[in-house]
Structure formats: structure tokens, C-alpha cells
PDB file of C-alpha atoms in Angstrom:
ATOM      1  CA  MET A 196       0.001   0.000   0.002  1.00 89.00           C
ATOM      2  CA  SER A 197       1.434   3.371  -1.043  1.00 96.00           C
ATOM      3  CA  LYS A 198       0.447   6.622   0.680  1.00 97.00           C
ATOM      4  CA  PHE A 199       0.357   9.931  -1.144  1.00 98.00           C
ATOM      5  CA  TYR A 200      -0.052  13.257   0.679  1.00 98.00           C
ATOM      6  CA  LEU A 201      -1.563  15.918  -1.592  1.00 98.00           C
ATOM      7  CA  ILE A 202      -0.703  19.267   0.026  1.00 98.00           C
ATOM      8  CA  ARG A 203      -1.565  22.740  -1.170  1.00 98.00           C
ATOM      9  CA  HIS A 204       1.209  25.347  -0.949  1.00 98.00           C
ATOM     10  CA  SER A 205       1.210  27.879   1.918  1.00 98.00           C
ATOM     11  CA  ILE A 206      -0.027  31.482   1.729  1.00 98.00           C
ATOM     12  CA  THR A 207       1.136  34.142  -0.809  1.00 98.00           C
ATOM     13  CA  LYS A 208       0.339  37.835  -0.974  1.00 97.00           C
ATOM     14  CA  GLY A 209      -2.038  37.141  -3.856  1.00 97.00           C
ATOM     15  CA  ASN A 210      -3.887  34.534  -1.770  1.00 97.00           C
ATOM     16  CA  LEU A 211      -4.446  37.124   0.957  1.00 97.00           C
ATOM     17  CA  GLU A 212      -5.823  39.562  -1.624  1.00 97.00           C
ATOM     18  CA  LYS A 213      -8.030  36.788  -3.087  1.00 95.00           C
ATOM     19  CA  ARG A 214      -6.438  37.090  -6.501  1.00 96.00           C
ATOM     20  CA  TYR A 215      -6.402  34.477  -9.262  1.00 96.00           C
ATOM     21  CA  ILE A 216      -2.782  33.404  -8.846  1.00 96.00           C
ATOM     22  CA  GLY A 217      -2.107  30.928 -11.610  1.00 96.00           C
ATOM     23  CA  ALA A 218       0.639  29.674 -13.884  1.00 95.00           C
ATOM     24  CA  LYS A 219       1.812  33.139 -14.938  1.00 93.00           C
ATOM     25  CA  THR A 220       2.330  34.606 -11.459  1.00 95.00           C
ATOM     26  CA  ASP A 221       5.325  32.975  -9.838  1.00 97.00           C
ATOM     27  CA  GLU A 222       5.164  34.718  -6.477  1.00 97.00           C
ATOM     28  CA  PRO A 223       6.905  33.432  -3.331  1.00 98.00           C
ATOM     29  CA  LEU A 224       5.301  32.811   0.027  1.00 98.00           C
ATOM     30  CA  CYS A 225       4.552  35.888   2.127  1.00 98.00           C
ATOM     31  CA  LYS A 226       5.238  36.359   5.853  1.00 98.00           C
ATOM     32  CA  ALA A 227       1.853  34.780   6.745  1.00 98.00           C
ATOM     33  CA  GLY A 228       2.806  31.797   4.594  1.00 98.00           C
ATOM     34  CA  TYR A 229       6.033  31.218   6.491  1.00 98.00           C
ATOM     35  CA  GLU A 230       4.274  31.660   9.828  1.00 98.00           C
ATOM     36  CA  LEU A 231       1.581  29.145   8.867  1.00 98.00           C
ATOM     37  CA  LEU A 232       4.135  26.490   8.040  1.00 98.00           C
ATOM     38  CA  LYS A 233       5.675  26.782  11.498  1.00 96.00           C
ATOM     39  CA  GLU A 234       2.421  25.209  12.797  1.00 94.00           C
ATOM     40  CA  LYS A 235       2.416  22.351  10.286  1.00 97.00           C
ATOM     41  CA  HIS A 236       3.950  18.919  10.780  1.00 96.00           C
ATOM     42  CA  TYR A 237       3.539  16.178   8.202  1.00 97.00           C
ATOM     43  CA  PRO A 238       4.943  12.620   8.418  1.00 95.00           C
ATOM     44  CA  LYS A 239       8.381  11.994   6.978  1.00 95.00           C
ATOM     45  CA  VAL A 240       8.183  10.755   3.384  1.00 97.00           C
ATOM     46  CA  GLU A 241      10.515   8.971   1.008  1.00 97.00           C
ATOM     47  CA  LYS A 242       9.947  11.351  -1.881  1.00 98.00           C
ATOM     48  CA  VAL A 243       8.604  14.888  -2.473  1.00 98.00           C
ATOM     49  CA  ILE A 244       7.130  15.907  -5.814  1.00 98.00           C
ATOM     50  CA  ALA A 245       6.310  19.564  -6.405  1.00 98.00           C
ATOM     51  CA  SER A 246       4.984  22.014  -8.940  1.00 98.00           C
ATOM     52  CA  PRO A 247       7.806  24.145 -10.410  1.00 98.00           C
ATOM     53  CA  MET A 248       6.342  27.347  -8.967  1.00 98.00           C
ATOM     54  CA  LYS A 249       8.133  29.182  -6.136  1.00 98.00           C
ATOM     55  CA  ARG A 250       5.245  28.933  -3.661  1.00 98.00           C
ATOM     56  CA  CYS A 251       5.192  25.145  -3.945  1.00 98.00           C
ATOM     57  CA  ILE A 252       8.988  24.681  -3.857  1.00 98.00           C
ATOM     58  CA  GLU A 253       9.328  26.905  -0.819  1.00 98.00           C
ATOM     59  CA  THR A 254       6.502  25.068   0.954  1.00 98.00           C
ATOM     60  CA  ALA A 255       8.084  21.702   0.146  1.00 98.00           C
ATOM     61  CA  GLN A 256      11.483  22.824   1.382  1.00 98.00           C
ATOM     62  CA  LEU A 257      10.055  24.018   4.703  1.00 98.00           C
ATOM     63  CA  LEU A 258       7.797  21.014   5.333  1.00 98.00           C
ATOM     64  CA  PHE A 259      10.289  18.376   4.179  1.00 97.00           C
ATOM     65  CA  PRO A 260      13.770  19.936   4.619  1.00 96.00           C
ATOM     66  CA  ASP A 261      15.644  16.631   4.489  1.00 93.00           C
ATOM     67  CA  THR A 262      14.013  15.244   1.350  1.00 96.00           C
ATOM     68  CA  GLN A 263      15.070  15.951  -2.228  1.00 93.00           C
ATOM     69  CA  ILE A 264      12.345  17.547  -4.324  1.00 97.00           C
ATOM     70  CA  GLN A 265      11.391  16.264  -7.760  1.00 97.00           C
ATOM     71  CA  ILE A 266       9.871  18.989  -9.956  1.00 98.00           C
ATOM     72  CA  GLU A 267       6.895  18.017 -12.110  1.00 98.00           C
ATOM     73  CA  GLU A 268       6.020  20.684 -14.711  1.00 97.00           C
ATOM     74  CA  SER A 269       2.570  19.326 -15.458  1.00 97.00           C
ATOM     75  CA  LEU A 270       1.387  19.938 -11.863  1.00 98.00           C
ATOM     76  CA  ARG A 271       1.693  23.755 -12.044  1.00 97.00           C
ATOM     77  CA  GLU A 272      -1.470  25.827 -11.473  1.00 97.00           C
ATOM     78  CA  CYS A 273      -4.021  26.663 -14.149  1.00 96.00           C
ATOM     79  CA  ASP A 274      -3.384  29.533 -16.597  1.00 96.00           C
ATOM     80  CA  PHE A 275      -6.080  32.029 -15.659  1.00 96.00           C
ATOM     81  CA  GLY A 276      -5.491  34.109 -18.828  1.00 96.00           C
ATOM     82  CA  GLU A 277      -6.964  37.613 -18.585  1.00 95.00           C
ATOM     83  CA  PHE A 278      -8.071  36.999 -14.991  1.00 96.00           C
ATOM     84  CA  GLU A 279      -4.493  36.307 -13.824  1.00 96.00           C
ATOM     85  CA  ASN A 280      -3.404  38.238 -10.737  1.00 96.00           C
ATOM     86  CA  LYS A 281      -6.776  40.021 -10.460  1.00 96.00           C
ATOM     87  CA  ASN A 282      -9.433  39.699  -7.776  1.00 96.00           C
ATOM     88  CA  TYR A 283     -13.202  39.831  -7.783  1.00 92.00           C
ATOM     89  CA  GLN A 284     -13.370  43.587  -7.283  1.00 94.00           C
ATOM     90  CA  GLU A 285     -11.091  44.247 -10.253  1.00 95.00           C
ATOM     91  CA  LEU A 286     -13.078  41.871 -12.467  1.00 95.00           C
ATOM     92  CA  SER A 287     -16.577  42.842 -11.327  1.00 91.00           C
ATOM     93  CA  GLN A 288     -17.261  44.971 -14.422  1.00 92.00           C
ATOM     94  CA  SER A 289     -15.918  42.400 -16.874  1.00 93.00           C
ATOM     95  CA  LYS A 290     -18.520  40.720 -19.088  1.00 93.00           C
ATOM     96  CA  ALA A 291     -16.140  37.841 -19.714  1.00 94.00           C
ATOM     97  CA  TYR A 292     -15.766  37.304 -15.972  1.00 95.00           C
ATOM     98  CA  GLN A 293     -19.512  37.403 -15.418  1.00 94.00           C
ATOM     99  CA  ALA A 294     -19.977  34.843 -18.199  1.00 94.00           C
ATOM    100  CA  TRP A 295     -17.358  32.616 -16.561  1.00 93.00           C
ATOM    101  CA  ILE A 296     -19.106  32.950 -13.158  1.00 91.00           C
ATOM    102  CA  ASP A 297     -22.494  32.140 -14.739  1.00 92.00           C
ATOM    103  CA  SER A 298     -20.979  28.970 -16.281  1.00 91.00           C
ATOM    104  CA  ASN A 299     -19.946  27.734 -12.782  1.00 85.00           C
ATOM    105  CA  GLY A 300     -16.350  27.924 -13.875  1.00 84.00           C
ATOM    106  CA  THR A 301     -16.759  25.626 -16.855  1.00 85.00           C
ATOM    107  CA  LEU A 302     -15.944  28.177 -19.593  1.00 90.00           C
ATOM    108  CA  PRO A 303     -12.267  28.457 -20.579  1.00 93.00           C
ATOM    109  CA  PHE A 304     -10.404  31.421 -19.064  1.00 95.00           C
ATOM    110  CA  PRO A 305     -10.095  34.123 -21.781  1.00 94.00           C
ATOM    111  CA  ASN A 306      -6.658  33.603 -23.367  1.00 94.00           C
ATOM    112  CA  GLY A 307      -5.993  30.945 -20.692  1.00 94.00           C
ATOM    113  CA  GLU A 308      -6.781  27.318 -20.031  1.00 95.00           C
ATOM    114  CA  SER A 309     -10.121  25.560 -19.896  1.00 92.00           C
ATOM    115  CA  GLN A 310     -10.943  23.446 -16.834  1.00 89.00           C
ATOM    116  CA  GLU A 311     -10.960  20.420 -19.104  1.00 91.00           C
ATOM    117  CA  SER A 312      -7.457  20.973 -20.442  1.00 94.00           C
ATOM    118  CA  PHE A 313      -6.128  21.859 -16.966  1.00 96.00           C
ATOM    119  CA  ARG A 314      -7.646  18.676 -15.490  1.00 95.00           C
ATOM    120  CA  LYS A 315      -6.181  16.564 -18.287  1.00 96.00           C
ATOM    121  CA  ARG A 316      -2.706  18.078 -17.864  1.00 97.00           C
ATOM    122  CA  SER A 317      -2.672  17.742 -14.075  1.00 97.00           C
ATOM    123  CA  THR A 318      -4.103  14.231 -14.120  1.00 97.00           C
ATOM    124  CA  THR A 319      -1.688  12.983 -16.782  1.00 98.00           C
ATOM    125  CA  GLY A 320       1.267  14.293 -14.803  1.00 98.00           C
ATOM    126  CA  PHE A 321      -0.001  12.854 -11.513  1.00 98.00           C
ATOM    127  CA  LYS A 322      -0.617   9.438 -13.089  1.00 97.00           C
ATOM    128  CA  ARG A 323       2.938   9.436 -14.447  1.00 97.00           C
ATOM    129  CA  CYS A 324       4.299  10.201 -10.972  1.00 97.00           C
ATOM    130  CA  ILE A 325       2.171   7.501  -9.338  1.00 97.00           C
ATOM    131  CA  GLU A 326       3.357   4.895 -11.831  1.00 96.00           C
ATOM    132  CA  GLN A 327       6.964   5.910 -11.296  1.00 96.00           C
ATOM    133  CA  CYS A 328       6.600   5.578  -7.500  1.00 96.00           C
ATOM    134  CA  LEU A 329       4.862   2.217  -7.720  1.00 96.00           C
ATOM    135  CA  LYS A 330       7.525   0.924 -10.094  1.00 95.00           C
ATOM    136  CA  GLU A 331      10.296   2.074  -7.730  1.00 95.00           C
ATOM    137  CA  GLU A 332       8.351   0.733  -4.719  1.00 95.00           C
ATOM    138  CA  ILE A 333       8.319   4.121  -2.983  1.00 96.00           C
ATOM    139  CA  ASN A 334       5.580   3.910  -0.377  1.00 95.00           C
ATOM    140  CA  GLU A 335       5.214   7.398   1.093  1.00 97.00           C
ATOM    141  CA  VAL A 336       5.220  10.448  -1.139  1.00 98.00           C
ATOM    142  CA  ALA A 337       4.220  14.077  -0.659  1.00 98.00           C
ATOM    143  CA  PHE A 338       2.895  16.142  -3.556  1.00 98.00           C
ATOM    144  CA  VAL A 339       3.206  19.869  -2.832  1.00 98.00           C
ATOM    145  CA  VAL A 340       1.074  21.525  -5.475  1.00 98.00           C
ATOM    146  CA  HIS A 341      -1.828  23.946  -5.985  1.00 98.00           C
ATOM    147  CA  GLY A 342      -5.425  23.914  -4.851  1.00 97.00           C
ATOM    148  CA  GLY A 343      -6.541  23.653  -8.455  1.00 96.00           C
ATOM    149  CA  THR A 344      -4.175  20.761  -9.123  1.00 98.00           C
ATOM    150  CA  ILE A 345      -5.566  18.826  -6.178  1.00 98.00           C
ATOM    151  CA  MET A 346      -9.158  19.501  -7.351  1.00 97.00           C
ATOM    152  CA  SER A 347      -8.279  18.340 -10.847  1.00 96.00           C
ATOM    153  CA  VAL A 348      -6.601  15.126  -9.753  1.00 97.00           C
ATOM    154  CA  LEU A 349      -9.190  14.044  -7.218  1.00 98.00           C
ATOM    155  CA  SER A 350     -12.232  14.957  -9.303  1.00 96.00           C
ATOM    156  CA  SER A 351     -10.741  12.699 -12.004  1.00 96.00           C
ATOM    157  CA  LEU A 352      -9.104   9.863 -10.056  1.00 97.00           C
ATOM    158  CA  ALA A 353     -10.783   9.452  -6.617  1.00 97.00           C
ATOM    159  CA  THR A 354     -12.817   6.255  -6.172  1.00 96.00           C
ATOM    160  CA  LYS A 355     -15.472   8.308  -4.415  1.00 92.00           C
ATOM    161  CA  GLU A 356     -16.666  10.623  -7.163  1.00 91.00           C
ATOM    162  CA  LYS A 357     -17.210  14.257  -6.267  1.00 93.00           C
ATOM    163  CA  ASP A 358     -17.514  17.462  -8.230  1.00 91.00           C
ATOM    164  CA  TYR A 359     -14.315  19.495  -8.971  1.00 91.00           C
ATOM    165  CA  PHE A 360     -15.112  22.246  -6.468  1.00 89.00           C
ATOM    166  CA  CYS A 361     -15.870  19.768  -3.656  1.00 94.00           C
ATOM    167  CA  TRP A 362     -12.144  19.050  -3.349  1.00 97.00           C
ATOM    168  CA  GLN A 363     -11.094  22.587  -2.325  1.00 96.00           C
ATOM    169  CA  VAL A 364      -8.576  22.843   0.479  1.00 97.00           C
ATOM    170  CA  LYS A 365      -6.949  25.623   2.550  1.00 97.00           C
ATOM    171  CA  ASN A 366      -3.308  26.591   2.276  1.00 98.00           C
ATOM    172  CA  ALA A 367      -0.872  24.006   3.613  1.00 98.00           C
ATOM    173  CA  GLU A 368      -3.682  21.433   3.957  1.00 98.00           C
ATOM    174  CA  GLY A 369      -4.837  18.622   1.674  1.00 98.00           C
ATOM    175  CA  PHE A 370      -5.717  14.966   1.455  1.00 98.00           C
ATOM    176  CA  LEU A 371      -4.140  11.602   2.175  1.00 98.00           C
ATOM    177  CA  VAL A 372      -4.774   9.037  -0.574  1.00 98.00           C
ATOM    178  CA  GLU A 373      -3.747   5.401  -0.817  1.00 97.00           C
ATOM    179  CA  VAL A 374      -3.330   2.934  -3.662  1.00 96.00           C
ATOM    180  CA  THR A 375      -1.970  -0.540  -4.193  1.00 94.00           C
ATOM    181  CA  LYS A 376      -0.139  -1.617  -7.317  1.00 92.00           C
ATOM    182  CA  GLU A 377      -2.901  -4.093  -8.118  1.00 94.00           C
ATOM    183  CA  GLU A 378      -5.675  -1.539  -7.629  1.00 93.00           C
ATOM    184  CA  TRP A 379      -3.840   0.989  -9.785  1.00 95.00           C
ATOM    185  CA  GLU A 380      -3.330  -1.528 -12.597  1.00 94.00           C
ATOM    186  CA  ASN A 381      -7.000  -2.481 -12.521  1.00 95.00           C
ATOM    187  CA  THR A 382      -8.765   0.903 -11.993  1.00 96.00           C
ATOM    188  CA  ARG A 383      -6.284   3.821 -12.335  1.00 95.00           C
ATOM    189  CA  LYS A 384      -8.071   5.258  -9.260  1.00 96.00           C
ATOM    190  CA  VAL A 385      -6.916   6.361  -5.792  1.00 97.00           C
ATOM    191  CA  THR A 386      -8.736   6.002  -2.492  1.00 97.00           C
ATOM    192  CA  VAL A 387      -9.030   9.197  -0.404  1.00 98.00           C
ATOM    193  CA  ILE A 388      -8.501   8.236   3.232  1.00 97.00           C
ATOM    194  CA  LYS A 389      -8.953  11.591   4.945  1.00 97.00           C
ATOM    195  CA  GLU A 390      -8.401  15.323   4.852  1.00 97.00           C
ATOM    196  CA  ILE A 391      -5.078  16.422   6.385  1.00 98.00           C
ATOM    197  CA  ASN A 392      -4.144  19.724   8.032  1.00 97.00           C
ATOM    198  CA  GLY A 393      -0.626  19.170   9.325  1.00 96.00           C
ATOM    199  CA  LYS A 394      -1.650  19.016  12.956  1.00 88.00           C
ATOM    200  CA  GLU A 395      -2.208  15.332  13.549  1.00 69.00           C
TER     201      GLU A 395
END
């Protein structure tokens, strides 16, 4: 049985300002992000896999200082296009934004990614990592990624099916999932065991 911790990065300035911080905004953690991680303690793992973005790499380095980090490009956040680095107030007069809201987030971001393409990219990368870990018999792995990445992966691969937005998590929190080699070969699905907050 292999355990995979899916952890969202800690807080950035853009998170505090409720901005759409996606693939084009490579901002580091802010002071609140560093302070939050002082309260978090996750089990030691054999391997850490992270998005290439600063906020994920910094979070991974602070949570797992003694473990080498493997960077996985496909796990970076969604490209929010014209909404990138803007918040609700700044977009409130935008017809494109209102149309996106009315679609429950299903429309592609203008000049950005669609939820479908983002989910496909994230899920393909995650599957590749899972298969690598199972092949190498690595049993405990932490993925330090983005909230959107976690929602994409679990809405596609969790045995208990839930809508994309049902898998939202707070900064520096996430989910523990498990899979056996046999289950993966038969179903290409993962079992979500519980939500995790780094305080157990």
C-alpha cells in the first residue's frame, strides 16, 4: 500500500488579496505563509514531488527539509489568462468574468486554459508520478502543489466521485490518498483516506 499526501502550498500575498494566482504569477510565500508552516507537521516521506512554482517549492522545502524535491512541470497551477493576478473587485465589471461565473467555472479562461485541459494536464502528470513511484516501490510520497491541481486530480481519479469544487482545500492542507499496485493496474483510481491539516 502506497500513501500519497496531496498538500496545497502555503499562503502568498495574492492569496491574501483573493487574486487568481495561476501559472503566470510565480510569487513566493509571504510572511503569513512562512508563519503558517511553523504550525504544520507532516509525516516523513521517502519522496517529495512539487509544482515548479516558487510557492510550492518553498512550501516543500520548509515542510520536508531533508528530502530531495522532484519537480513536475505538469502539476503547475491553471493559466487564468486575462483573470490572472486580479481579484473579484477588479473583475466585477468584466462581461467575460460574469460569463465565466455564470458557467460555474466551466468556460475556458479568456486567453488561458479551460478546466478540461487543466484537469487533463494535471491528471496525466499525476498518473505518471504514481506509476513511477509504484515501479520504484516508494511507499510514502508528498505532492506539494496547488489547490486547483488537487481538485483536478481528485475529481478525475478518486474512487469516491465528487464534483471538482468539492475538493477545495486551505493553504498548507490537503488529502491523504492510498493505492496498491494491483488496484492501480485495474482501476487507475486512488482512495481518499482523509483530509489532512498538518496538525495530527
